[in-house]
């Protein structure tokens, strides 16, 4: 609103300087970019990200398979940090040696991480594998993909708004420096004669 009122105020003002008008136009353009262009950019980025992540989730669900694994023995080594995409702060992860059969019929055995609180030999748990039976992370679900897309859209809108405001402030800083330089030049011309009797006569 200050930008619009500034433009109206400087419209026919005889004291208006070029930098005053430029400053008001700059503020108006920055305001329009922040209110219109940044949300449009955020929406576009969010939409493109949503399409890409949903396609990735569909691809992962087609190539990853849920199989049943059987605990052979518990490992004493500590479990690696859980995947932040799928784990909550209360998830208990245990490392075990397990047997499972891959989707292609191959029998597999190896160390894996399980959500069982106290695994015992013979316990069963679900495990994600690829088509050859090798362990893979859980596929991305649709809700998580949507959340990431929304965050990407909001983030890009905020970055665009911040960048616009940063550029506006940089240009404004240059305008103010130019204004002060002109004042110094005007003062240098008028300064030596300032206060002398008969100056200008």
mmCIF file of N, CA and C in Angstrom, residues 43-156:
data_model
loop_
_atom_site.group_PDB
_atom_site.id
_atom_site.type_symbol
_atom_site.label_atom_id
_atom_site.label_comp_id
_atom_site.label_asym_id
_atom_site.label_seq_id
_atom_site.Cartn_x
_atom_site.Cartn_y
_atom_site.Cartn_z
ATOM 1 N N UNK A 43 3.215 -22.715 -6.753
ATOM 2 C CA UNK A 43 2.211 -23.669 -7.224
ATOM 3 C C UNK A 43 2.746 -24.518 -8.373
ATOM 4 N N UNK A 44 3.474 -23.880 -9.284
ATOM 5 C CA UNK A 44 4.043 -24.601 -10.420
ATOM 6 C C UNK A 44 5.087 -25.621 -9.967
ATOM 7 N N UNK A 45 5.986 -25.187 -9.084
ATOM 8 C CA UNK A 45 7.019 -26.104 -8.573
ATOM 9 C C UNK A 45 6.375 -27.247 -7.794
ATOM 10 N N UNK A 46 5.381 -26.919 -6.940
ATOM 11 C CA UNK A 46 4.692 -27.962 -6.177
ATOM 12 C C UNK A 46 4.004 -28.966 -7.083
ATOM 13 N N UNK A 47 3.368 -28.473 -8.151
ATOM 14 C CA UNK A 47 2.676 -29.363 -9.082
ATOM 15 C C UNK A 47 3.657 -30.275 -9.822
ATOM 16 N N UNK A 48 4.756 -29.699 -10.298
ATOM 17 C CA UNK A 48 5.758 -30.513 -10.995
ATOM 18 C C UNK A 48 6.397 -31.534 -10.058
ATOM 19 N N UNK A 49 6.671 -31.104 -8.831
ATOM 20 C CA UNK A 49 7.256 -32.023 -7.847
ATOM 21 C C UNK A 49 6.276 -33.135 -7.508
ATOM 22 N N UNK A 50 5.006 -32.771 -7.363
ATOM 23 C CA UNK A 50 3.973 -33.779 -7.070
ATOM 24 C C UNK A 50 3.914 -34.832 -8.173
ATOM 25 N N UNK A 51 3.908 -34.381 -9.420
ATOM 26 C CA UNK A 51 3.863 -35.336 -10.539
ATOM 27 C C UNK A 51 5.074 -36.263 -10.526
ATOM 28 N N UNK A 52 6.272 -35.676 -10.319
ATOM 29 C CA UNK A 52 7.497 -36.487 -10.327
ATOM 30 C C UNK A 52 7.526 -37.473 -9.161
ATOM 31 N N UNK A 53 7.143 -37.007 -7.960
ATOM 32 C CA UNK A 53 7.194 -37.893 -6.797
ATOM 33 C C UNK A 53 6.118 -38.983 -6.860
ATOM 34 N N UNK A 54 4.937 -38.639 -7.369
ATOM 35 C CA UNK A 54 3.900 -39.663 -7.490
ATOM 36 C C UNK A 54 4.303 -40.729 -8.512
ATOM 37 N N UNK A 55 4.948 -40.296 -9.601
ATOM 38 C CA UNK A 55 5.442 -41.267 -10.588
ATOM 39 C C UNK A 55 6.525 -42.142 -9.970
ATOM 40 N N UNK A 56 7.408 -41.523 -9.184
ATOM 41 C CA UNK A 56 8.457 -42.291 -8.507
ATOM 42 C C UNK A 56 7.853 -43.292 -7.532
ATOM 43 N N UNK A 57 6.811 -42.868 -6.794
ATOM 44 C CA UNK A 57 6.143 -43.781 -5.851
ATOM 45 C C UNK A 57 5.512 -44.949 -6.602
ATOM 46 N N UNK A 58 4.865 -44.677 -7.743
ATOM 47 C CA UNK A 58 4.260 -45.768 -8.530
ATOM 48 C C UNK A 58 5.336 -46.733 -9.039
ATOM 49 N N UNK A 59 6.454 -46.168 -9.523
ATOM 50 C CA UNK A 59 7.548 -47.024 -10.005
ATOM 51 C C UNK A 59 8.101 -47.889 -8.891
ATOM 52 N N UNK A 60 8.287 -47.291 -7.710
ATOM 53 C CA UNK A 60 8.825 -48.058 -6.584
ATOM 54 C C UNK A 60 7.873 -49.164 -6.155
ATOM 55 N N UNK A 61 6.570 -48.894 -6.175
ATOM 56 C CA UNK A 61 5.600 -49.928 -5.782
ATOM 57 C C UNK A 61 5.566 -51.066 -6.800
ATOM 58 N N UNK A 62 5.914 -50.781 -8.050
ATOM 59 C CA UNK A 62 5.940 -51.841 -9.052
ATOM 60 C C UNK A 62 7.207 -52.688 -8.962
ATOM 61 N N UNK A 63 8.310 -52.101 -8.518
ATOM 62 C CA UNK A 63 9.590 -52.821 -8.531
ATOM 63 C C UNK A 63 10.012 -53.343 -7.155
ATOM 64 N N UNK A 64 9.319 -52.952 -6.102
ATOM 65 C CA UNK A 64 9.656 -53.426 -4.756
ATOM 66 C C UNK A 64 8.545 -54.330 -4.248
ATOM 67 N N UNK A 65 8.952 -55.381 -3.530
ATOM 68 C CA UNK A 65 7.995 -56.417 -3.123
ATOM 69 C C UNK A 65 8.121 -56.664 -1.632
ATOM 70 N N UNK A 66 6.977 -56.886 -1.001
ATOM 71 C CA UNK A 66 6.944 -57.185 0.430
ATOM 72 C C UNK A 66 6.966 -58.705 0.598
ATOM 73 N N UNK A 67 7.988 -59.200 1.297
ATOM 74 C CA UNK A 67 8.115 -60.636 1.543
ATOM 75 C C UNK A 67 8.162 -60.877 3.048
ATOM 76 N N UNK A 68 7.963 -62.114 3.444
ATOM 77 C CA UNK A 68 8.015 -62.487 4.857
ATOM 78 C C UNK A 68 9.391 -63.092 5.134
ATOM 79 N N UNK A 69 10.073 -62.529 6.127
ATOM 80 C CA UNK A 69 11.400 -63.028 6.522
ATOM 81 C C UNK A 69 11.287 -63.707 7.882
ATOM 82 N N UNK A 70 12.195 -64.627 8.128
ATOM 83 C CA UNK A 70 12.217 -65.373 9.386
ATOM 84 C C UNK A 70 13.534 -65.111 10.096
ATOM 85 N N UNK A 71 13.459 -64.773 11.381
ATOM 86 C CA UNK A 71 14.660 -64.488 12.175
ATOM 87 C C UNK A 71 15.436 -65.782 12.379
ATOM 88 N N UNK A 72 16.749 -65.737 12.084
ATOM 89 C CA UNK A 72 17.643 -66.868 12.369
ATOM 90 C C UNK A 72 18.312 -66.641 13.715
ATOM 91 N N UNK A 73 18.871 -65.446 13.891
ATOM 92 C CA UNK A 73 19.468 -65.075 15.175
ATOM 93 C C UNK A 73 19.579 -63.562 15.261
ATOM 94 N N UNK A 74 19.682 -63.071 16.475
ATOM 95 C CA UNK A 74 19.812 -61.631 16.701
ATOM 96 C C UNK A 74 21.281 -61.259 16.644
ATOM 97 N N UNK A 75 21.571 -60.104 16.046
ATOM 98 C CA UNK A 75 22.934 -59.589 16.019
ATOM 99 C C UNK A 75 23.145 -58.658 17.203
ATOM 100 N N UNK A 76 24.351 -58.655 17.735
ATOM 101 C CA UNK A 76 24.627 -57.813 18.905
ATOM 102 C C UNK A 76 24.987 -56.390 18.516
ATOM 103 N N UNK A 77 25.393 -56.186 17.263
ATOM 104 C CA UNK A 77 25.751 -54.831 16.835
ATOM 105 C C UNK A 77 24.515 -53.950 16.837
ATOM 106 N N UNK A 78 24.720 -52.657 17.109
ATOM 107 C CA UNK A 78 23.594 -51.726 17.155
ATOM 108 C C UNK A 78 23.047 -51.510 15.747
ATOM 109 N N UNK A 79 21.766 -51.241 15.695
ATOM 110 C CA UNK A 79 21.102 -51.011 14.408
ATOM 111 C C UNK A 79 21.469 -49.645 13.873
ATOM 112 N N UNK A 80 21.568 -49.511 12.552
ATOM 113 C CA UNK A 80 21.837 -48.190 11.982
ATOM 114 C C UNK A 80 20.656 -47.255 12.209
ATOM 115 N N UNK A 81 20.913 -45.979 12.036
ATOM 116 C CA UNK A 81 19.845 -44.985 12.205
ATOM 117 C C UNK A 81 18.701 -45.293 11.258
ATOM 118 N N UNK A 82 17.456 -45.213 11.750
ATOM 119 C CA UNK A 82 16.315 -45.522 10.884
ATOM 120 C C UNK A 82 16.148 -44.469 9.799
ATOM 121 N N UNK A 83 15.482 -44.889 8.747
ATOM 122 C CA UNK A 83 15.189 -43.988 7.635
ATOM 123 C C UNK A 83 14.193 -42.927 8.111
ATOM 124 N N UNK A 84 14.542 -41.626 8.066
ATOM 125 C CA UNK A 84 13.630 -40.597 8.568
ATOM 126 C C UNK A 84 12.332 -40.513 7.775
ATOM 127 N N UNK A 85 12.308 -41.058 6.553
ATOM 128 C CA UNK A 85 11.094 -41.035 5.738
ATOM 129 C C UNK A 85 10.013 -41.942 6.311
ATOM 130 N N UNK A 86 10.447 -43.023 6.965
ATOM 131 C CA UNK A 86 9.462 -44.026 7.373
ATOM 132 C C UNK A 86 9.432 -44.263 8.873
ATOM 133 N N UNK A 87 10.383 -43.718 9.606
ATOM 134 C CA UNK A 87 10.467 -44.028 11.022
ATOM 135 C C UNK A 87 9.952 -42.869 11.866
ATOM 136 N N UNK A 88 9.403 -43.227 13.032
ATOM 137 C CA UNK A 88 9.044 -42.218 14.020
ATOM 138 C C UNK A 88 10.068 -42.274 15.126
ATOM 139 N N UNK A 89 10.015 -41.323 16.012
ATOM 140 C CA UNK A 89 10.994 -41.277 17.095
ATOM 141 C C UNK A 89 10.884 -42.460 18.044
ATOM 142 N N UNK A 90 9.733 -43.161 18.059
ATOM 143 C CA UNK A 90 9.531 -44.274 18.980
ATOM 144 C C UNK A 90 9.860 -45.621 18.347
ATOM 145 N N UNK A 91 10.260 -45.648 17.092
ATOM 146 C CA UNK A 91 10.559 -46.917 16.434
ATOM 147 C C UNK A 91 11.760 -47.592 17.085
ATOM 148 N N UNK A 92 11.598 -48.871 17.397
ATOM 149 C CA UNK A 92 12.701 -49.667 17.924
ATOM 150 C C UNK A 92 13.195 -50.538 16.784
ATOM 151 N N UNK A 93 14.466 -50.449 16.474
ATOM 152 C CA UNK A 93 15.022 -51.218 15.367
ATOM 153 C C UNK A 93 16.049 -52.208 15.918
ATOM 154 N N UNK A 94 15.985 -53.436 15.433
ATOM 155 C CA UNK A 94 16.918 -54.478 15.841
ATOM 156 C C UNK A 94 17.585 -55.061 14.608
ATOM 157 N N UNK A 95 18.860 -55.437 14.746
ATOM 158 C CA UNK A 95 19.580 -56.088 13.660
ATOM 159 C C UNK A 95 19.532 -57.589 13.894
ATOM 160 N N UNK A 96 19.150 -58.324 12.841
ATOM 161 C CA UNK A 96 19.063 -59.784 12.920
ATOM 162 C C UNK A 96 19.612 -60.386 11.640
ATOM 163 N N UNK A 97 19.945 -61.653 11.730
ATOM 164 C CA UNK A 97 20.201 -62.443 10.528
ATOM 165 C C UNK A 97 18.891 -63.147 10.216
ATOM 166 N N UNK A 98 18.441 -63.024 8.970
ATOM 167 C CA UNK A 98 17.130 -63.574 8.613
ATOM 168 C C UNK A 98 17.214 -64.338 7.300
ATOM 169 N N UNK A 99 16.250 -65.220 7.119
ATOM 170 C CA UNK A 99 16.056 -65.955 5.862
ATOM 171 C C UNK A 99 14.787 -65.424 5.200
ATOM 172 N N UNK A 100 14.794 -65.311 3.878
ATOM 173 C CA UNK A 100 13.603 -64.952 3.125
ATOM 174 C C UNK A 100 13.738 -65.470 1.700
ATOM 175 N N UNK A 101 12.636 -65.514 1.010
ATOM 176 C CA UNK A 101 12.624 -65.938 -0.387
ATOM 177 C C UNK A 101 12.217 -64.758 -1.240
ATOM 178 N N UNK A 102 13.039 -64.430 -2.225
ATOM 179 C CA UNK A 102 12.759 -63.302 -3.097
ATOM 180 C C UNK A 102 11.600 -63.579 -4.036
ATOM 181 N N UNK A 103 11.064 -62.567 -4.666
ATOM 182 C CA UNK A 103 9.942 -62.755 -5.603
ATOM 183 C C UNK A 103 10.283 -63.674 -6.767
ATOM 184 N N UNK A 104 11.594 -63.782 -7.085
ATOM 185 C CA UNK A 104 11.993 -64.666 -8.190
ATOM 186 C C UNK A 104 12.241 -66.098 -7.720
ATOM 187 N N UNK A 105 11.965 -66.369 -6.419
ATOM 188 C CA UNK A 105 12.127 -67.724 -5.881
ATOM 189 C C UNK A 105 13.495 -67.991 -5.289
ATOM 190 N N UNK A 106 14.404 -67.009 -5.295
ATOM 191 C CA UNK A 106 15.747 -67.195 -4.757
ATOM 192 C C UNK A 106 15.722 -67.132 -3.237
ATOM 193 N N UNK A 107 16.335 -68.144 -2.594
ATOM 194 C CA UNK A 107 16.444 -68.141 -1.128
ATOM 195 C C UNK A 107 17.574 -67.206 -0.727
ATOM 196 N N UNK A 108 17.310 -66.356 0.233
ATOM 197 C CA UNK A 108 18.293 -65.368 0.687
ATOM 198 C C UNK A 108 18.476 -65.469 2.191
ATOM 199 N N UNK A 109 19.662 -65.083 2.637
ATOM 200 C CA UNK A 109 19.981 -64.974 4.064
ATOM 201 C C UNK A 109 20.951 -63.823 4.227
ATOM 202 N N UNK A 110 20.724 -63.024 5.269
ATOM 203 C CA UNK A 110 21.632 -61.920 5.515
ATOM 204 C C UNK A 110 21.193 -61.069 6.683
ATOM 205 N N UNK A 111 22.070 -60.131 7.079
ATOM 206 C CA UNK A 111 21.726 -59.224 8.180
ATOM 207 C C UNK A 111 20.750 -58.144 7.685
ATOM 208 N N UNK A 112 19.682 -57.942 8.438
ATOM 209 C CA UNK A 112 18.687 -56.937 8.094
ATOM 210 C C UNK A 112 18.223 -56.248 9.372
ATOM 211 N N UNK A 113 17.546 -55.147 9.188
ATOM 212 C CA UNK A 113 16.963 -54.413 10.306
ATOM 213 C C UNK A 113 15.490 -54.734 10.382
ATOM 214 N N UNK A 114 15.003 -54.966 11.599
ATOM 215 C CA UNK A 114 13.598 -55.301 11.793
ATOM 216 C C UNK A 114 12.987 -54.412 12.867
ATOM 217 N N UNK A 115 11.683 -54.276 12.828
ATOM 218 C CA UNK A 115 10.981 -53.494 13.834
ATOM 219 C C UNK A 115 10.554 -54.318 15.031
ATOM 220 N N UNK A 116 10.922 -55.594 15.085
ATOM 221 C CA UNK A 116 10.576 -56.440 16.234
ATOM 222 C C UNK A 116 11.291 -55.923 17.483
ATOM 223 N N UNK A 117 10.554 -55.823 18.600
ATOM 224 C CA UNK A 117 11.156 -55.293 19.827
ATOM 225 C C UNK A 117 12.208 -56.260 20.398
ATOM 226 N N UNK A 118 11.852 -57.513 20.506
ATOM 227 C CA UNK A 118 12.810 -58.502 21.019
ATOM 228 C C UNK A 118 12.731 -59.732 20.114
ATOM 229 N N UNK A 119 13.487 -59.701 19.009
ATOM 230 C CA UNK A 119 13.400 -60.804 18.044
ATOM 231 C C UNK A 119 13.979 -62.106 18.602
ATOM 232 N N UNK A 120 13.286 -63.190 18.279
ATOM 233 C CA UNK A 120 13.741 -64.525 18.663
ATOM 234 C C UNK A 120 13.785 -65.377 17.406
ATOM 235 N N UNK A 121 14.640 -66.375 17.364
ATOM 236 C CA UNK A 121 14.690 -67.255 16.195
ATOM 237 C C UNK A 121 13.303 -67.827 15.885
ATOM 238 N N UNK A 122 12.935 -67.750 14.616
ATOM 239 C CA UNK A 122 11.636 -68.252 14.175
ATOM 240 C C UNK A 122 10.577 -67.169 14.047
ATOM 241 N N UNK A 123 10.833 -65.973 14.600
ATOM 242 C CA UNK A 123 9.866 -64.875 14.453
ATOM 243 C C UNK A 123 9.806 -64.430 12.994
ATOM 244 N N UNK A 124 8.623 -64.026 12.576
ATOM 245 C CA UNK A 124 8.424 -63.569 11.199
ATOM 246 C C UNK A 124 8.220 -62.053 11.177
ATOM 247 N N UNK A 125 8.677 -61.418 10.115
ATOM 248 C CA UNK A 125 8.463 -59.975 9.935
ATOM 249 C C UNK A 125 8.483 -59.666 8.438
ATOM 250 N N UNK A 126 7.928 -58.516 8.091
ATOM 251 C CA UNK A 126 7.850 -58.109 6.683
ATOM 252 C C UNK A 126 9.134 -57.415 6.268
ATOM 253 N N UNK A 127 9.529 -57.643 5.015
ATOM 254 C CA UNK A 127 10.774 -57.097 4.493
ATOM 255 C C UNK A 127 10.565 -56.686 3.041
ATOM 256 N N UNK A 128 11.053 -55.525 2.674
ATOM 257 C CA UNK A 128 10.951 -55.064 1.287
ATOM 258 C C UNK A 128 12.175 -55.510 0.502
ATOM 259 N N UNK A 129 11.941 -56.053 -0.684
ATOM 260 C CA UNK A 129 13.042 -56.492 -1.550
ATOM 261 C C UNK A 129 12.782 -56.028 -2.977
ATOM 262 N N UNK A 130 13.852 -56.105 -3.784
ATOM 263 C CA UNK A 130 13.663 -55.850 -5.215
ATOM 264 C C UNK A 130 13.255 -57.157 -5.888
ATOM 265 N N UNK A 131 13.233 -57.190 -7.200
ATOM 266 C CA UNK A 131 12.793 -58.375 -7.932
ATOM 267 C C UNK A 131 13.700 -59.569 -7.768
ATOM 268 N N UNK A 132 14.956 -59.322 -7.341
ATOM 269 C CA UNK A 132 15.924 -60.411 -7.163
ATOM 270 C C UNK A 132 16.062 -60.843 -5.703
ATOM 271 N N UNK A 133 15.266 -60.229 -4.815
ATOM 272 C CA UNK A 133 15.314 -60.624 -3.411
ATOM 273 C C UNK A 133 16.283 -59.827 -2.566
ATOM 274 N N UNK A 134 16.942 -58.822 -3.137
ATOM 275 C CA UNK A 134 17.861 -57.985 -2.354
ATOM 276 C C UNK A 134 17.060 -56.939 -1.583
ATOM 277 N N UNK A 135 17.462 -56.673 -0.343
ATOM 278 C CA UNK A 135 16.706 -55.745 0.495
ATOM 279 C C UNK A 135 16.805 -54.319 -0.048
ATOM 280 N N UNK A 136 15.683 -53.620 0.038
ATOM 281 C CA UNK A 136 15.592 -52.226 -0.407
ATOM 282 C C UNK A 136 14.748 -51.460 0.612
ATOM 283 N N UNK A 137 14.850 -50.139 0.641
ATOM 284 C CA UNK A 137 13.978 -49.368 1.539
ATOM 285 C C UNK A 137 12.514 -49.478 1.124
ATOM 286 N N UNK A 138 11.653 -49.196 2.063
ATOM 287 C CA UNK A 138 10.217 -49.208 1.780
ATOM 288 C C UNK A 138 9.908 -48.203 0.675
ATOM 289 N N UNK A 139 8.992 -48.513 -0.232
ATOM 290 C CA UNK A 139 8.678 -47.561 -1.304
ATOM 291 C C UNK A 139 7.992 -46.310 -0.745
ATOM 292 N N UNK A 140 8.173 -45.243 -1.463
ATOM 293 C CA UNK A 140 7.562 -43.966 -1.098
ATOM 294 C C UNK A 140 6.046 -44.080 -1.204
ATOM 295 N N UNK A 141 5.325 -43.617 -0.169
ATOM 296 C CA UNK A 141 3.870 -43.673 -0.258
ATOM 297 C C UNK A 141 3.327 -42.344 -0.773
ATOM 298 N N UNK A 142 2.080 -42.371 -1.201
ATOM 299 C CA UNK A 142 1.463 -41.217 -1.850
ATOM 300 C C UNK A 142 1.376 -40.017 -0.917
ATOM 301 N N UNK A 143 1.044 -40.245 0.345
ATOM 302 C CA UNK A 143 0.906 -39.134 1.300
ATOM 303 C C UNK A 143 2.245 -38.436 1.536
ATOM 304 N N UNK A 144 3.317 -39.215 1.653
ATOM 305 C CA UNK A 144 4.638 -38.623 1.845
ATOM 306 C C UNK A 144 5.055 -37.834 0.617
ATOM 307 N N UNK A 145 4.765 -38.360 -0.564
ATOM 308 C CA UNK A 145 5.086 -37.652 -1.803
ATOM 309 C C UNK A 145 4.355 -36.318 -1.861
ATOM 310 N N UNK A 146 3.078 -36.317 -1.480
ATOM 311 C CA UNK A 146 2.296 -35.081 -1.480
ATOM 312 C C UNK A 146 2.857 -34.080 -0.480
ATOM 313 N N UNK A 147 3.239 -34.561 0.694
ATOM 314 C CA UNK A 147 3.827 -33.675 1.712
ATOM 315 C C UNK A 147 5.098 -33.030 1.190
ATOM 316 N N UNK A 148 5.957 -33.818 0.560
ATOM 317 C CA UNK A 148 7.200 -33.263 0.004
ATOM 318 C C UNK A 148 6.912 -32.249 -1.100
ATOM 319 N N UNK A 149 5.899 -32.523 -1.915
ATOM 320 C CA UNK A 149 5.547 -31.599 -2.998
ATOM 321 C C UNK A 149 5.037 -30.272 -2.444
ATOM 322 N N UNK A 150 4.202 -30.352 -1.401
ATOM 323 C CA UNK A 150 3.689 -29.127 -0.777
ATOM 324 C C UNK A 150 4.833 -28.323 -0.174
ATOM 325 N N UNK A 151 5.735 -29.000 0.517
ATOM 326 C CA UNK A 151 6.883 -28.306 1.113
ATOM 327 C C UNK A 151 7.777 -27.685 0.045
ATOM 328 N N UNK A 152 7.947 -28.378 -1.079
ATOM 329 C CA UNK A 152 8.756 -27.821 -2.177
ATOM 330 C C UNK A 152 8.087 -26.573 -2.755
ATOM 331 N N UNK A 153 6.768 -26.611 -2.904
ATOM 332 C CA UNK A 153 6.048 -25.448 -3.419
ATOM 333 C C UNK A 153 6.134 -24.262 -2.483
ATOM 334 N N UNK A 154 5.902 -24.508 -1.191
ATOM 335 C CA UNK A 154 5.987 -23.423 -0.209
ATOM 336 C C UNK A 154 7.405 -22.876 -0.145
ATOM 337 N N UNK A 155 8.382 -23.776 -0.147
ATOM 338 C CA UNK A 155 9.783 -23.337 -0.085
ATOM 339 C C UNK A 155 10.174 -22.495 -1.278
ATOM 340 N N UNK A 156 9.765 -22.909 -2.467
ATOM 341 C CA UNK A 156 10.134 -22.131 -3.655
ATOM 342 C C UNK A 156 9.430 -20.778 -3.667
#
